[in-house]
C-alpha cells in the first residue's frame, strides 16, 4: 500500500525466498526521514543526512543485534576519538550518494534544503576513529549535483545523471540552473600507472602530438565537459 508518510522503520529482504519482513528494532529510533543514505560496512549500517536530518551526524544500526546504537556507545574513548569541534565536517544534506570502499564510508554531492545549497564535494568517514576527511580528487569532476546514480565497479565509482541547481554564478560553467543531467563521470579510487601518467600530462600541459589517437581522446575526456567520439 502506497502512503505519503515518512517513516523510520527498517525492512529486511530474504534474497533466497524474496520475502520482506519488518525488523523489530531496539534502542532509540532515528527520527523519520527520507532522501538519506544507508550504507553497510561490516555488520553495521551507517545512516547519513536526509530531509529530516540535514546535519552531519552519523546514525549507526547494528544488524547483528537489530539495535540503533546510542551516541555514547558509538563514540570511542577520548584518546582515540578524533571528531573534535575543531575538525572540518561536511554540511548536512539530502539526496546525496554514498558508498563503502576499504571499510570506509564516502559521501558525494547532495542538497541542503535549509541552506539552499547544492554540493559537489567528496568526503570520507572512518568508522574506527569516527572522523571525517574531505577528499580532493585529481581531474575535472562534476559540479553541484544531487539525486544522481553512483555505482561501484571494482575500484571505480561511476556517477551518472542527477539534478543540478547552481546556487551561485560561475562564469566558467555554462550549464543552466536546475536541470536534469545526462553526464557520466568516473572516479578512480586506485588509479593505475597509466592513469597517473595521463594526469601528469594534463597537469603539466605536456605535448600530446606524438601520442596515439586513443590516448589523446582519453586525455580530452579527462579535461573537457563534453566529448564527441569520432
XYZ file of C-alpha atoms in Angstrom:
230
model
C 0.000 0.000 0.000
C 1.421 3.372 -1.006
C 1.251 6.203 1.507
C 2.635 9.710 1.770
C 4.052 9.048 5.240
C 7.741 9.418 6.126
C 8.787 6.531 8.366
C 11.720 5.319 10.456
C 11.132 1.575 10.191
C 13.575 -0.960 8.751
C 12.581 -3.851 6.483
C 14.705 -6.844 5.513
C 14.555 -8.799 2.256
C 15.426 -12.501 2.290
C 17.179 -12.834 -1.064
C 16.572 -16.600 -1.118
C 12.810 -16.541 -0.583
C 12.377 -12.926 -1.806
C 10.152 -12.247 1.196
C 10.177 -8.956 3.104
C 9.954 -8.752 6.919
C 9.726 -5.834 9.336
C 12.615 -5.675 11.808
C 11.723 -5.156 15.461
C 14.481 -2.688 16.288
C 15.905 -1.847 19.683
C 17.426 1.304 21.094
C 16.470 4.910 20.448
C 14.924 5.095 16.997
C 16.255 7.532 14.442
C 13.659 10.134 13.508
C 11.536 9.517 10.396
C 13.403 10.676 7.318
C 13.691 10.498 3.542
C 16.384 11.092 0.913
C 19.133 9.928 3.298
C 21.800 7.311 2.616
C 22.156 3.973 4.420
C 25.436 2.171 3.771
C 26.512 -1.232 5.088
C 30.081 -1.610 6.372
C 30.692 -4.970 8.014
C 27.706 -5.725 10.260
C 26.645 -2.100 10.746
C 24.525 0.282 8.698
C 25.632 3.905 8.649
C 22.831 6.409 8.018
C 23.715 9.941 6.987
C 21.663 13.017 6.110
C 18.133 13.123 4.784
C 15.464 15.795 4.697
C 14.732 15.308 8.400
C 18.441 15.133 9.326
C 20.184 17.913 7.454
C 23.067 17.725 9.890
C 26.396 15.890 9.827
C 25.546 13.280 12.462
C 26.145 9.612 11.646
C 23.460 7.244 12.924
C 24.523 3.611 13.299
C 22.353 0.494 13.207
C 23.806 -2.854 14.301
C 22.396 -5.574 12.027
C 23.521 -8.380 14.363
C 21.553 -7.120 17.378
C 18.930 -5.132 15.383
C 19.750 -2.162 17.581
C 20.230 1.523 17.000
C 23.471 2.439 18.715
C 23.292 5.430 21.028
C 25.873 8.185 20.725
C 27.929 7.151 23.798
C 28.270 3.571 22.519
C 29.325 4.766 19.063
C 31.980 7.148 20.307
C 35.426 5.845 21.130
C 37.493 6.622 24.248
C 38.845 10.209 24.298
C 42.364 9.127 23.315
C 41.011 7.584 20.072
C 38.040 9.843 19.372
C 39.185 12.383 16.800
C 35.896 14.090 15.905
C 36.603 17.260 17.888
C 34.735 20.577 17.492
C 37.720 21.912 15.527
C 37.507 19.164 12.922
C 36.200 20.146 9.480
C 32.899 18.362 8.864
C 30.640 18.040 5.819
C 27.480 20.107 5.690
C 24.317 18.159 6.385
C 22.468 17.198 3.214
C 19.870 15.050 1.477
C 19.676 13.460 -1.989
C 23.411 12.693 -1.930
C 25.212 9.490 -2.916
C 27.092 7.197 -0.541
C 29.242 4.095 -0.930
C 31.660 1.975 1.098
C 35.256 1.412 -0.003
C 38.037 -0.235 2.033
C 35.811 -0.290 5.123
C 35.201 3.467 4.981
C 32.103 5.482 4.095
C 32.168 8.030 1.265
C 29.502 10.625 0.512
C 29.241 12.809 -2.577
C 27.093 15.791 -3.560
C 23.552 16.374 -2.346
C 21.440 19.317 -1.243
C 20.819 21.191 1.992
C 17.275 22.495 1.633
C 17.507 24.605 4.769
C 20.555 26.496 3.474
C 19.520 26.395 -0.181
C 22.862 24.829 -1.159
C 23.824 22.064 -3.585
C 27.228 20.385 -3.234
C 29.861 18.626 -5.340
C 32.273 17.707 -2.556
C 33.542 14.230 -1.659
C 34.001 13.194 1.991
C 35.367 10.072 3.657
C 34.189 8.804 7.061
C 36.288 6.372 9.120
C 34.093 4.190 11.399
C 37.080 3.220 13.576
C 38.060 6.769 14.536
C 34.584 8.221 13.852
C 36.200 11.045 11.918
C 35.630 12.832 8.618
C 38.142 13.848 5.945
C 37.471 15.834 2.799
C 38.846 14.191 -0.354
C 40.382 16.216 -3.190
C 40.333 14.027 -6.338
C 42.522 14.948 -9.326
C 40.997 15.829 -12.676
C 37.829 17.701 -13.584
C 34.850 16.338 -11.692
C 31.131 17.171 -11.638
C 29.813 20.455 -10.305
C 26.863 20.913 -7.939
C 24.811 17.758 -8.134
C 22.115 15.782 -6.303
C 19.838 12.778 -6.913
C 22.497 11.083 -9.067
C 23.211 7.386 -9.540
C 26.532 6.322 -8.007
C 27.698 2.729 -8.624
C 30.935 0.952 -7.716
C 32.667 -1.179 -10.363
C 35.908 -2.572 -8.977
C 37.948 0.375 -7.727
C 35.979 2.891 -9.774
C 32.870 4.883 -8.968
C 30.539 5.561 -11.896
C 28.439 8.722 -11.422
C 25.545 9.273 -13.826
C 22.596 11.622 -14.146
C 21.142 13.560 -11.272
C 19.870 17.090 -10.951
C 21.823 20.307 -10.726
C 20.766 23.518 -9.083
C 23.520 26.128 -9.384
C 23.462 28.219 -6.176
C 25.966 30.842 -7.343
C 27.066 32.354 -10.632
C 30.064 30.590 -12.173
C 31.327 32.241 -15.361
C 33.357 29.136 -16.260
C 30.349 26.833 -16.121
C 27.660 27.234 -18.765
C 25.010 24.685 -17.696
C 21.632 26.169 -16.887
C 20.192 26.244 -13.389
C 18.001 23.402 -12.090
C 18.427 20.849 -14.868
C 18.365 17.073 -15.175
C 21.744 15.727 -16.219
C 22.920 13.023 -18.604
C 26.619 13.427 -17.775
C 28.786 10.464 -16.780
C 31.863 10.740 -14.553
C 34.320 8.120 -13.328
C 36.179 8.397 -10.034
C 39.173 6.028 -9.893
C 39.974 5.249 -6.256
C 43.024 3.133 -7.132
C 44.463 4.632 -10.338
C 46.901 2.625 -12.436
C 50.307 3.892 -13.517
C 48.786 4.623 -16.947
C 46.121 6.830 -15.360
C 48.688 8.640 -13.216
C 50.809 9.322 -16.300
C 47.799 10.766 -18.126
C 47.082 13.008 -15.151
C 50.692 14.225 -15.233
C 50.364 15.052 -18.951
C 47.300 17.203 -18.321
C 48.596 18.731 -15.085
C 51.887 19.917 -16.599
C 50.449 20.658 -20.090
C 52.908 18.290 -21.811
C 52.993 17.896 -25.606
C 50.435 15.314 -26.780
C 51.074 15.462 -30.533
C 53.088 12.218 -30.676
C 50.677 10.211 -28.522
C 48.324 7.618 -30.093
C 44.857 8.846 -31.038
C 43.105 6.766 -28.379
C 45.335 8.189 -25.627
C 44.720 11.747 -26.837
C 40.970 11.037 -26.838
C 41.173 9.748 -23.256
C 43.114 12.848 -22.224
C 40.447 15.024 -23.809
C 37.756 13.108 -21.918
C 39.572 13.898 -18.656
C 39.718 17.635 -19.298
C 36.573 18.598 -21.257
C 32.933 18.793 -20.256
C 31.673 17.228 -23.487
C 33.454 14.691 -25.696
C 32.403 13.707 -29.229
C 33.528 10.292 -30.449
C 34.984 10.009 -33.957
